[in-house]
XYZ file of C-alpha atoms in Angstrom:
518
model
C -2.127 191.198 226.620
C -1.090 191.224 223.460
C 1.543 193.639 222.725
C 0.750 196.036 220.105
C 1.279 195.064 216.439
C 2.403 191.718 217.470
C 0.543 188.549 216.169
C -1.455 186.228 218.208
C 0.216 183.513 219.667
C -1.002 179.434 219.308
C -0.278 179.254 223.208
C 0.053 181.265 225.817
C 1.304 179.350 229.279
C 1.224 181.348 232.333
C 2.817 179.067 235.613
C 1.768 180.179 239.228
C 2.615 178.718 242.698
C -0.071 180.685 245.008
C 1.220 179.877 248.153
C -0.941 177.975 250.210
C -2.925 179.712 252.760
C -2.244 176.724 255.428
C 1.488 177.385 254.287
C 1.395 181.217 254.966
C 2.115 181.902 258.798
C 3.483 184.483 260.467
C 6.820 183.172 261.395
C 7.775 182.504 257.847
C 7.136 185.962 256.592
C 8.040 188.219 259.362
C 8.929 190.962 257.137
C 4.967 191.305 255.771
C 1.586 192.800 257.566
C -0.757 190.284 258.591
C -3.534 191.919 256.053
C -1.069 191.459 252.789
C -0.970 187.268 254.061
C -4.812 186.944 254.686
C -5.992 184.302 251.689
C -8.673 186.947 250.543
C -6.484 189.502 249.835
C -3.943 187.355 248.188
C -6.594 185.504 245.939
C -7.948 188.852 245.097
C -4.492 189.848 243.234
C -4.100 186.570 242.225
C -7.480 186.305 239.986
C -6.781 189.862 238.861
C -2.831 188.826 237.369
C -4.632 185.773 235.602
C -7.446 187.846 234.371
C -5.210 190.592 233.277
C -2.421 187.885 231.146
C -5.571 185.662 230.161
C -3.280 182.674 229.625
C -4.700 180.087 227.165
C -3.192 177.508 229.555
C -2.840 178.328 233.220
C -1.021 175.752 235.569
C -1.365 176.489 239.474
C 0.834 175.006 242.139
C -0.050 175.165 246.138
C -4.014 175.044 245.519
C -5.229 174.148 248.906
C -7.931 172.110 248.957
C -10.124 169.369 251.009
C -11.264 165.630 250.226
C -14.692 165.354 248.231
C -17.652 165.534 250.534
C -15.480 166.740 253.819
C -17.628 168.991 256.383
C -16.745 171.817 257.980
C -13.871 172.692 255.994
C -15.545 174.725 253.648
C -13.687 178.177 254.358
C -10.203 176.435 253.475
C -11.208 174.430 250.219
C -9.742 177.328 248.384
C -10.044 175.232 245.458
C -13.242 175.770 245.011
C -12.763 179.451 245.442
C -10.430 179.437 242.764
C -12.362 177.064 240.470
C -15.303 179.278 240.470
C -13.094 182.055 239.598
C -12.017 180.598 236.509
C -14.821 179.021 235.513
C -16.599 181.927 235.623
C -14.353 183.506 233.203
C -14.310 181.153 230.347
C -11.991 178.188 231.680
C -12.065 174.466 232.501
C -9.727 172.488 234.033
C -8.648 169.642 235.943
C -7.069 169.407 239.817
C -5.550 166.588 241.972
C -4.473 167.239 245.221
C -0.864 165.620 247.177
C -1.449 161.758 247.673
C -0.541 159.096 249.894
C -0.101 155.483 248.495
C -1.762 156.816 245.171
C -5.008 157.612 247.425
C -6.466 160.989 247.867
C -5.487 162.697 251.266
C -7.856 162.246 254.356
C -7.331 166.335 255.332
C -7.155 169.848 253.705
C -3.633 169.369 251.315
C -2.168 171.321 248.374
C -2.172 170.683 245.059
C -1.941 171.117 241.229
C -4.343 172.560 238.400
C -4.667 172.784 235.114
C -6.576 175.000 233.625
C -7.391 176.017 229.531
C -9.626 178.660 227.841
C -12.794 177.145 226.609
C -12.553 179.053 223.564
C -9.266 178.163 222.659
C -9.043 174.637 223.695
C -11.221 171.131 224.125
C -10.412 168.329 226.217
C -9.290 164.973 225.195
C -8.124 163.442 228.007
C -6.690 163.950 230.925
C -4.504 161.877 233.467
C -3.185 162.215 237.033
C 0.303 160.763 238.046
C 0.839 159.684 241.731
C 4.566 160.100 241.318
C 5.376 158.346 244.559
C 3.558 155.256 243.478
C 5.201 155.037 240.440
C 8.429 155.175 241.937
C 7.710 152.292 244.322
C 6.641 150.671 241.724
C 10.119 151.301 239.991
C 12.200 150.063 242.777
C 13.460 146.067 243.355
C 14.168 146.549 246.999
C 11.953 147.253 250.629
C 14.435 149.871 251.350
C 14.027 151.833 247.924
C 10.967 151.558 247.917
C 10.592 152.775 251.398
C 12.741 156.093 250.543
C 11.325 157.311 247.411
C 7.649 156.230 248.745
C 8.030 158.873 251.221
C 6.760 161.806 249.135
C 3.235 162.859 248.335
C 3.491 165.053 245.069
C 1.414 164.453 242.047
C 1.299 165.980 238.402
C -1.453 166.657 236.648
C -1.669 165.947 232.832
C -4.160 166.879 230.079
C -4.447 165.894 226.291
C -6.233 169.419 224.395
C -7.311 169.792 221.401
C -6.133 173.757 219.740
C -9.656 174.325 218.141
C -8.050 177.133 215.629
C -5.334 174.860 214.540
C -6.618 171.481 215.098
C -3.792 170.038 216.537
C -3.952 167.813 219.940
C -1.362 169.408 222.576
C -0.579 167.359 226.145
C 0.082 170.278 229.445
C 1.782 169.180 232.641
C 1.864 170.740 235.685
C 3.687 169.593 238.514
C 5.548 170.590 242.085
C 8.355 168.542 242.912
C 9.435 168.189 246.331
C 11.769 170.154 248.803
C 14.458 167.697 248.932
C 17.324 169.894 248.013
C 19.765 167.373 250.343
C 18.729 164.680 248.078
C 18.568 165.690 244.229
C 18.098 162.365 243.081
C 14.982 162.112 244.742
C 13.784 165.082 242.988
C 15.196 163.414 239.520
C 13.328 160.227 239.754
C 10.003 162.799 240.515
C 10.501 164.703 237.674
C 11.073 162.156 235.770
C 8.156 160.247 236.370
C 5.860 163.430 235.769
C 7.445 164.034 232.552
C 7.543 160.552 231.308
C 3.229 160.198 231.929
C 3.578 163.410 229.914
C 5.709 162.067 226.954
C 3.160 158.717 226.934
C 0.083 160.551 226.529
C 1.356 162.726 224.187
C 2.107 159.323 222.183
C -1.272 158.520 222.299
C -2.155 161.445 220.562
C 0.066 161.150 217.411
C 3.336 162.075 218.944
C 2.040 166.149 219.737
C 3.478 168.756 221.485
C 4.180 168.969 225.328
C 4.203 172.277 227.246
C 4.815 172.506 231.264
C 4.545 174.839 233.801
C 6.179 174.122 236.835
C 7.603 174.383 240.020
C 10.783 172.246 239.991
C 12.377 173.224 243.456
C 15.333 173.176 241.214
C 17.589 175.657 240.252
C 19.417 176.289 236.722
C 22.316 173.619 236.504
C 20.642 171.285 238.780
C 20.343 167.746 237.967
C 16.447 168.054 237.402
C 17.073 171.189 234.687
C 19.667 169.217 232.234
C 17.652 165.982 232.749
C 14.677 167.715 231.395
C 16.282 170.479 229.101
C 18.972 167.765 227.755
C 16.513 164.617 227.752
C 19.629 162.675 229.745
C 21.156 163.208 232.737
C 24.228 160.670 233.335
C 24.629 158.275 236.296
C 28.008 160.306 237.023
C 26.331 163.556 237.855
C 27.071 164.782 241.004
C 23.155 164.830 241.838
C 22.597 161.345 240.958
C 25.007 160.398 244.149
C 22.755 158.451 246.394
C 24.120 158.902 249.925
C 21.558 157.342 251.602
C 22.700 153.808 253.012
C 20.872 151.039 250.761
C 19.153 153.562 248.447
C 19.041 151.990 244.603
C 17.782 154.772 242.053
C 14.763 153.426 240.653
C 14.318 151.563 237.402
C 12.995 154.394 235.241
C 13.005 152.417 232.037
C 16.656 153.143 231.405
C 18.793 152.377 228.212
C 21.383 150.493 227.909
C 25.201 151.438 229.034
C 25.786 153.260 226.306
C 23.984 156.270 226.058
C 25.475 158.721 223.379
C 23.672 161.869 224.724
C 25.862 161.302 227.687
C 29.009 160.159 226.223
C 28.572 156.282 226.433
C 27.925 156.614 230.328
C 24.710 155.090 232.064
C 21.758 157.724 231.809
C 18.753 158.593 232.878
C 16.563 159.384 229.803
C 13.387 160.719 228.819
C 11.554 160.109 225.580
C 12.084 163.873 224.365
C 14.051 167.040 225.486
C 12.534 170.107 226.464
C 13.217 173.907 225.962
C 13.048 176.355 228.497
C 11.079 179.161 227.226
C 12.606 182.313 229.397
C 16.128 180.641 228.567
C 15.311 180.360 224.885
C 14.134 184.291 224.802
C 16.338 185.688 227.248
C 19.324 183.844 226.921
C 19.221 182.416 230.247
C 17.138 181.519 233.286
C 15.386 184.690 235.104
C 17.715 185.469 238.491
C 14.849 184.886 240.658
C 11.210 183.599 240.485
C 11.246 183.283 244.426
C 12.375 185.871 246.985
C 12.235 185.007 250.570
C 13.227 186.737 253.526
C 14.089 185.323 256.848
C 13.924 182.961 258.132
C 14.664 181.054 255.004
C 16.470 183.511 252.822
C 16.430 181.745 249.446
C 16.638 183.940 246.178
C 16.511 181.686 242.965
C 14.468 180.887 239.783
C 12.645 177.422 240.987
C 9.573 178.140 238.166
C 9.739 177.038 234.484
C 7.703 177.172 231.182
C 8.974 174.319 229.222
C 7.970 173.032 225.984
C 8.956 170.375 223.501
C 10.403 170.835 220.175
C 7.070 170.713 218.567
C 6.894 174.542 219.555
C 9.309 177.459 219.865
C 9.087 180.353 222.394
C 7.834 183.836 221.046
C 8.107 186.272 223.556
C 8.187 185.894 227.273
C 6.573 188.221 230.209
C 9.555 190.144 231.735
C 10.094 189.619 235.551
C 10.332 192.211 238.284
C 14.075 193.198 239.365
C 15.353 192.584 242.918
C 14.869 196.645 243.393
C 10.997 196.148 242.761
C 10.569 193.376 244.706
C 13.033 195.181 247.649
C 10.403 197.952 247.829
C 7.921 195.295 249.700
C 11.369 193.957 251.592
C 10.648 190.486 250.074
C 8.170 188.168 248.604
C 4.891 188.251 249.340
C 4.231 191.915 249.779
C 1.336 194.102 249.431
C 1.737 194.090 245.696
C 2.851 190.294 245.312
C 0.671 187.848 246.515
C 2.890 184.592 246.695
C 6.488 183.934 247.419
C 6.955 182.761 243.737
C 6.486 185.268 240.837
C 4.190 184.119 237.802
C 5.783 183.132 234.467
C 4.113 183.735 231.198
C 5.228 182.792 227.712
C 3.672 182.760 224.140
C 4.503 180.192 222.031
C 4.031 178.817 218.531
C 3.560 175.440 216.979
C 7.131 175.161 215.024
C 5.917 175.326 211.909
C 4.718 178.770 212.448
C 7.678 180.241 214.970
C 8.499 183.447 213.833
C 12.278 184.733 213.610
C 14.541 187.676 214.010
C 14.997 190.226 216.607
C 12.796 191.539 218.951
C 10.587 194.697 217.410
C 9.572 198.117 219.514
C 6.167 196.576 219.577
C 7.118 193.645 221.435
C 9.328 195.515 224.108
C 7.622 197.738 226.026
C 7.846 198.788 230.301
C 7.078 195.755 233.031
C 4.350 196.038 235.989
C 2.597 193.960 237.909
C -1.378 193.388 237.840
C -1.348 193.933 241.379
C 0.271 197.168 241.251
C -2.150 198.393 238.681
C -4.635 197.322 241.079
C -3.368 199.060 243.901
C -3.540 202.361 241.864
C 0.052 203.354 241.784
C 2.719 203.456 239.813
C 5.930 201.735 241.167
C 9.163 203.964 241.858
C 12.039 202.030 240.437
C 15.429 202.987 241.608
C 18.042 202.503 239.178
C 18.691 205.302 236.292
C 18.751 202.349 233.982
C 14.991 202.094 234.908
C 13.918 205.064 235.064
C 14.833 205.629 231.226
C 12.675 202.664 230.361
C 9.718 202.956 232.232
C 8.561 206.329 230.538
C 4.900 205.829 230.099
C 1.740 208.198 229.876
C 0.215 209.574 232.639
C -2.489 207.004 232.519
C -0.069 204.315 233.036
C -2.166 203.303 236.509
C -4.884 202.155 234.448
C -5.497 198.520 234.017
C -6.442 199.186 229.916
C -2.978 201.037 229.873
C -1.023 198.410 231.741
C -2.182 195.750 229.119
C -1.180 198.003 226.136
C 2.103 198.552 227.768
C 2.787 194.759 228.889
C 6.269 193.906 228.616
C 7.406 190.526 226.146
C 10.291 189.801 224.539
C 11.050 187.836 221.230
C 14.268 185.390 220.475
C 17.218 187.228 218.987
C 19.461 185.206 216.701
C 22.966 184.164 217.868
C 21.733 185.504 221.545
C 24.977 184.860 223.394
C 24.827 183.518 226.980
C 24.444 186.214 229.553
C 22.921 189.453 229.776
C 26.017 191.896 229.141
C 25.258 191.862 225.435
C 20.888 192.380 225.960
C 20.990 196.174 224.776
C 18.704 195.925 222.935
C 16.189 194.660 225.198
C 14.323 197.257 227.785
C 15.082 195.630 230.965
C 13.267 196.133 234.633
C 16.428 194.013 235.653
C 19.479 196.567 236.896
C 21.058 193.023 237.900
C 21.333 192.196 234.367
C 23.400 195.144 233.762
C 26.606 193.290 234.211
C 27.619 190.013 233.137
C 27.886 188.760 236.423
C 23.768 189.803 236.887
C 23.421 190.324 240.218
C 26.732 189.129 242.692
C 24.400 188.304 245.794
C 21.437 186.494 243.705
C 24.244 184.337 241.480
C 25.614 183.524 245.351
C 22.645 182.487 246.694
C 21.345 180.139 243.912
C 24.942 178.792 243.827
C 24.494 177.943 246.988
C 21.743 176.086 246.514
C 23.141 173.767 244.086
C 25.298 171.520 245.970
C 24.122 171.340 249.463
C 26.779 168.893 251.693
C 25.798 165.859 252.214
C 23.633 165.640 255.514
C 23.084 169.269 255.526
C 19.494 170.719 256.661
C 17.887 172.406 253.747
C 17.191 176.190 254.651
C 13.919 175.357 252.351
C 12.654 172.161 253.556
C 9.397 171.334 252.967
C 7.851 168.674 255.349
C 4.406 168.442 254.449
C 3.529 165.177 252.963
C 6.678 164.313 253.604
C 7.276 161.948 256.898
C 10.921 163.076 257.154
C 12.219 165.747 259.687
C 9.068 167.147 259.997
C 8.612 169.339 263.184
C 4.553 169.026 264.793
C 3.264 172.193 265.420
C -0.231 173.310 266.691
C -2.775 172.325 264.781
C -1.326 169.754 263.003
C -2.359 166.241 262.481
C 0.188 164.164 263.349
C -2.206 160.896 262.325
C -1.628 161.917 258.671
C 0.780 164.119 258.445
C -0.498 167.057 257.224
C 0.047 170.512 258.477
C -3.525 171.061 259.684
C -4.305 174.686 260.147
C -1.163 175.865 261.934
C -0.828 178.775 259.516
C -4.728 179.786 260.265
C -4.128 179.531 264.212
C -1.077 181.581 264.232
C -2.812 184.635 262.406
C -6.253 183.944 264.757
C -4.004 183.974 267.892
C -1.704 186.913 266.744
C -5.310 189.108 265.882
C -6.740 187.890 269.237
C -3.386 188.776 271.654
C -3.112 191.973 269.368
C 0.635 191.139 268.814
C 1.944 193.198 266.018
C 3.740 190.351 264.500
C 7.713 188.942 264.697
C 10.561 191.399 264.355
C 12.323 190.831 261.025
C 15.225 187.905 261.011
C 13.864 186.263 264.194
C 12.123 182.545 263.996
C 8.947 181.111 264.802
C 7.729 178.662 267.012
C 8.185 176.314 263.470
C 11.267 176.780 262.627
C 10.047 179.093 259.493
C 7.670 178.673 256.466
C 10.365 177.563 254.458
C 12.624 175.961 257.068
C 10.238 173.408 258.604
C 6.487 174.120 258.208
C 6.375 174.091 254.428
C 4.661 171.704 252.257
C 6.450 170.422 248.790
C 4.471 170.304 245.690
């Protein structure tokens, strides 16, 4: 939706981790009702959210698909359903599932996709990047090749032409592995994906690059610094490899005199990227992922990034902690994934607007899923009650479109949120300089896990490290198989109401052992 009185952006980009059905089982989300975890219910809400905002570019992670020509797995090929829904709404796209040694995964597996509106863009070129294969080729010894070749992450990169402006633009979607205890691995994966996007942009006249990604890395991490500064010194704590006899891949490192890192040897990218949310709000969101036991992770993992060729104009405001907790955690009745979708309006740099936010650009936020349910959320804090006054017809989708919440950049915006008095915010956590202490503390705990610790968000599908085998898993190919579907079917058959909050399921919890990283 476009805020009333605001000029249309050149590019609107949404990124959304859909939460694959193969990773959605009752033991992982004991707070949620089984019917709210069911794929048909979640798919309806996800398509409604996308249709409401109608982004010109859409980046999707954890989109579950099957091998081409696979028989007897039609019900599990959710890519087909999503692809048909989006194409009927005016989108074209490219999709790639996780890979093994650069080849297609032989069973049901998650993947990433980039879609674009046919009326706004045309495809020039696309590249699928098998990240582990790229890293293996850059390693000098066998131990390092084995270490960096374990993952199955992929990146989808497309070169598009903007029909109205006639300008080329590269869009990237990737989902880094959830190796919190091996941040150097995530750094290498990010470098491979974003270098590929920069190379494709160079082939199209050095055009701009936009990215919608689940980086599985919080603000302040090595991955975040590499992308937002374009360089990461080898002295950074997240570059300290603790694995024996493993050396960082040779990723086109410059001579040992990188001025951006004070003369230190560094990992560098061809260009640095701006986080749209940080540019507009002055900081990243407090969270884009909000899960309860057994994972209990709250923090920002998802990002909309752009090169200097584009300027962020507005971002869609995210729901507050209080709003999310109406459903206890994510996912819930209103929110169909454990991740929140992000949306940013971007303009090509020569036409980027400047100045403070106007009343037309700031309004009360609502989720499309809440509108579908035909109910108005009751927000708990006095600040929120003041800021969400709305007409009686607010519950209709048309009203929701008119009331969509956007922010514009503000000149010389201070770090933190304490000075953001000009912005109507749904997040009471931003009303103090510290934000929400429990959220900040949760994020800080994820920044530097002790060496050798087991990550609470360990995602094992596609990885051969510490992966528990569960019923329904395919031990021969390492895929998760039908563990999620089996768990729900068994629960329906025996009439069990679910596992009490705070207890672990047989699989160790979705984020704790049965979850597959990007």
